[in-house]
């Protein structure tokens, strides 16, 4: 089933110059880029995006990190996009990520883990709508 997911190349990966290499992995895996933009986000914007984690001990540090520099926001499309992107990304903690995954190759820590991908259909709908207007999805 053709599906869309929200992905972010996080500030650590952008800072380290991995944007092009990560986009190449995404391309090779067969995703179509529906929308893409580079921007910096504010801490309140990061807090709204990660609201589901607001009770977690890492929330303040995570939202500080996400607002620490430019990132790449993308909507990606393919059959089974949500699960396939998460497989391509690897485990949240790069120490546990499989060989060949984006996090294994490019992430430095459980927080600064290079890439985000929506974890379910409902989250994808919320996350896409959080960053993009309908007319930007082309
Ligand atoms: P992401 O897939 O974007 O979803 C939530 C993010 O929280 C996750 O990637 C990590 O960047 C961060 N995160 C999850 N667990 C931890 C943790 N135990 N410590 C620090 N950051 C975490």
CSV table of C-alpha atoms and ligand atoms in Angstrom, one decimal:
chain,number,residue,atom,x,y,z
A,1,UNK,CA,0.0,0.0,0.0
A,2,UNK,CA,1.4,3.4,-1.0
A,3,UNK,CA,2.1,5.2,2.2
A,4,UNK,CA,3.7,8.5,3.4
A,5,UNK,CA,6.0,9.1,6.3
A,6,UNK,CA,7.7,12.1,7.9
A,7,UNK,CA,11.5,12.0,8.1
A,8,UNK,CA,14.0,14.4,9.6
A,9,UNK,CA,17.7,14.5,8.9
A,10,UNK,CA,18.7,15.7,12.4
A,11,UNK,CA,21.0,18.6,13.3
A,12,UNK,CA,24.0,16.3,14.1
A,13,UNK,CA,23.9,14.7,10.7
A,14,UNK,CA,23.5,18.0,8.9
A,15,UNK,CA,26.4,19.5,11.0
A,16,UNK,CA,28.6,16.5,10.2
A,17,UNK,CA,28.0,16.9,6.4
A,18,UNK,CA,26.0,13.7,6.0
A,19,UNK,CA,22.9,15.2,4.3
A,20,UNK,CA,23.8,14.1,0.8
A,21,UNK,CA,24.9,10.6,1.8
A,22,UNK,CA,21.6,10.0,3.8
A,23,UNK,CA,19.5,11.3,0.9
A,24,UNK,CA,21.4,8.9,-1.4
A,25,UNK,CA,20.4,6.0,1.0
A,26,UNK,CA,16.8,7.1,0.9
A,27,UNK,CA,16.9,7.3,-2.9
A,28,UNK,CA,18.5,3.9,-3.3
A,29,UNK,CA,15.8,2.4,-1.0
A,30,UNK,CA,13.1,3.6,-3.5
A,31,UNK,CA,11.5,6.4,-1.7
A,32,UNK,CA,9.9,9.4,-3.6
A,33,UNK,CA,10.5,12.8,-2.0
A,34,UNK,CA,7.0,14.4,-1.8
A,35,UNK,CA,8.3,17.5,0.1
A,36,UNK,CA,11.6,18.6,1.4
A,37,UNK,CA,13.1,21.7,3.2
A,38,UNK,CA,16.1,22.8,5.2
A,39,UNK,CA,15.3,25.0,8.2
A,40,UNK,CA,16.1,25.7,11.9
A,41,UNK,CA,13.3,25.1,14.3
A,42,UNK,CA,12.6,26.7,17.7
A,43,UNK,CA,12.6,24.8,21.0
A,44,UNK,CA,8.8,25.3,21.3
A,45,UNK,CA,8.3,23.9,17.8
A,46,UNK,CA,10.4,20.9,18.8
A,47,UNK,CA,8.4,20.5,22.0
A,48,UNK,CA,5.2,20.4,20.0
A,49,UNK,CA,6.5,17.9,17.6
A,50,UNK,CA,7.8,15.6,20.3
A,51,UNK,CA,4.8,16.3,22.7
A,52,UNK,CA,4.3,12.5,23.0
A,53,UNK,CA,7.6,12.4,24.9
A,54,UNK,CA,6.9,15.3,27.2
A,55,UNK,CA,7.1,13.2,30.4
A,56,UNK,CA,10.4,11.6,29.5
A,57,UNK,CA,13.7,12.4,31.3
A,58,UNK,CA,15.4,13.2,27.9
A,59,UNK,CA,12.6,15.6,26.7
A,60,UNK,CA,14.4,18.9,27.5
A,61,UNK,CA,17.7,17.7,26.1
A,62,UNK,CA,16.1,16.2,23.0
A,63,UNK,CA,14.2,19.4,22.2
A,64,UNK,CA,17.3,21.5,22.9
A,65,UNK,CA,19.3,19.3,20.5
A,66,UNK,CA,16.6,19.4,17.8
A,67,UNK,CA,16.6,23.2,17.9
A,68,UNK,CA,20.4,23.5,18.0
A,69,UNK,CA,20.9,23.9,14.2
A,70,UNK,CA,19.5,23.4,10.7
A,71,UNK,CA,17.7,20.1,9.9
A,72,UNK,CA,16.1,18.6,6.9
A,73,UNK,CA,12.3,18.0,7.0
A,74,UNK,CA,10.9,15.5,4.4
A,75,UNK,CA,7.8,13.7,3.4
A,76,UNK,CA,8.7,10.4,1.8
A,77,UNK,CA,6.5,8.0,-0.1
A,78,UNK,CA,6.6,4.4,-1.2
A,79,UNK,CA,4.8,1.1,-0.6
A,80,UNK,CA,5.1,0.3,3.2
A,81,UNK,CA,7.0,3.6,3.7
A,82,UNK,CA,6.7,3.7,7.5
A,83,UNK,CA,8.1,0.3,8.3
A,84,UNK,CA,10.6,0.4,5.4
A,85,UNK,CA,12.1,3.7,6.5
A,86,UNK,CA,12.4,2.5,10.1
A,87,UNK,CA,14.2,-0.6,8.9
A,88,UNK,CA,16.6,1.5,6.8
A,89,UNK,CA,17.2,3.8,9.8
A,90,UNK,CA,18.1,1.0,12.3
A,91,UNK,CA,17.6,0.9,16.0
A,92,UNK,CA,17.1,4.2,18.0
A,93,UNK,CA,20.4,3.6,19.8
A,94,UNK,CA,23.1,3.3,17.1
A,95,UNK,CA,25.0,0.9,19.4
A,96,UNK,CA,22.1,-1.6,18.7
A,97,UNK,CA,21.6,-0.7,15.0
A,98,UNK,CA,22.2,-3.3,12.4
A,99,UNK,CA,25.1,-3.1,10.0
A,100,UNK,CA,24.3,-1.1,6.9
A,101,UNK,CA,21.6,1.0,8.5
A,102,UNK,CA,21.7,4.8,8.4
A,103,UNK,CA,22.1,5.1,12.2
A,104,UNK,CA,24.9,2.5,12.2
A,105,UNK,CA,26.7,4.5,9.6
A,106,UNK,CA,26.0,8.1,10.6
A,107,UNK,CA,24.7,8.4,14.2
A,108,UNK,CA,26.7,9.1,17.3
A,109,UNK,CA,24.4,8.5,20.2
A,110,UNK,CA,20.8,7.5,21.2
A,111,UNK,CA,19.8,11.2,21.2
A,112,UNK,CA,22.0,12.5,18.3
A,113,UNK,CA,20.9,9.6,16.1
A,114,UNK,CA,21.0,11.2,12.6
A,115,UNK,CA,17.4,10.6,11.4
A,116,UNK,CA,13.8,10.4,12.5
A,117,UNK,CA,11.0,8.5,10.9
A,118,UNK,CA,7.3,8.3,11.9
A,119,UNK,CA,6.4,5.1,13.8
A,120,UNK,CA,2.8,4.5,12.8
A,121,UNK,CA,0.1,5.8,10.4
A,122,UNK,CA,-1.5,8.1,13.0
A,123,UNK,CA,1.8,9.6,14.0
A,124,UNK,CA,2.8,10.1,10.3
A,125,UNK,CA,-0.4,12.0,9.7
A,126,UNK,CA,0.2,14.2,12.7
A,127,UNK,CA,3.9,14.8,11.9
A,128,UNK,CA,3.4,15.5,8.2
A,129,UNK,CA,0.6,18.0,9.1
A,130,UNK,CA,2.8,19.6,11.8
A,131,UNK,CA,5.5,20.7,9.3
A,132,UNK,CA,3.8,20.9,5.9
A,133,UNK,CA,0.7,22.4,4.4
A,134,UNK,CA,-1.3,20.2,2.0
A,135,UNK,CA,-0.4,22.3,-1.0
A,136,UNK,CA,3.3,21.5,-0.4
A,137,UNK,CA,2.8,17.8,-0.8
A,138,UNK,CA,3.5,17.3,-4.5
B,1,LIG,P1,13.3,9.7,17.3
B,1,LIG,O1,13.1,8.5,16.5
B,1,LIG,O2,13.3,11.0,16.7
B,1,LIG,O3,12.2,9.7,18.5
B,1,LIG,C1,12.4,10.3,19.7
B,1,LIG,C2,13.8,10.6,20.0
B,1,LIG,O4,14.1,10.8,21.3
B,1,LIG,C3,14.7,9.5,19.5
B,1,LIG,O5,14.7,9.5,18.1
B,1,LIG,C4,16.0,10.0,20.1
B,1,LIG,O6,16.6,11.1,19.4
B,1,LIG,C5,15.5,10.5,21.4
B,1,LIG,N1,15.7,9.5,22.5
B,1,LIG,C6,15.0,8.3,22.6
B,1,LIG,N2,15.4,7.6,23.7
B,1,LIG,C7,16.3,8.4,24.3
B,1,LIG,C8,17.1,8.3,25.4
B,1,LIG,N3,17.0,7.2,26.2
B,1,LIG,N4,18.0,9.2,25.7
B,1,LIG,C9,18.1,10.3,24.9
B,1,LIG,N5,17.4,10.5,23.8
B,1,LIG,C10,16.5,9.6,23.5
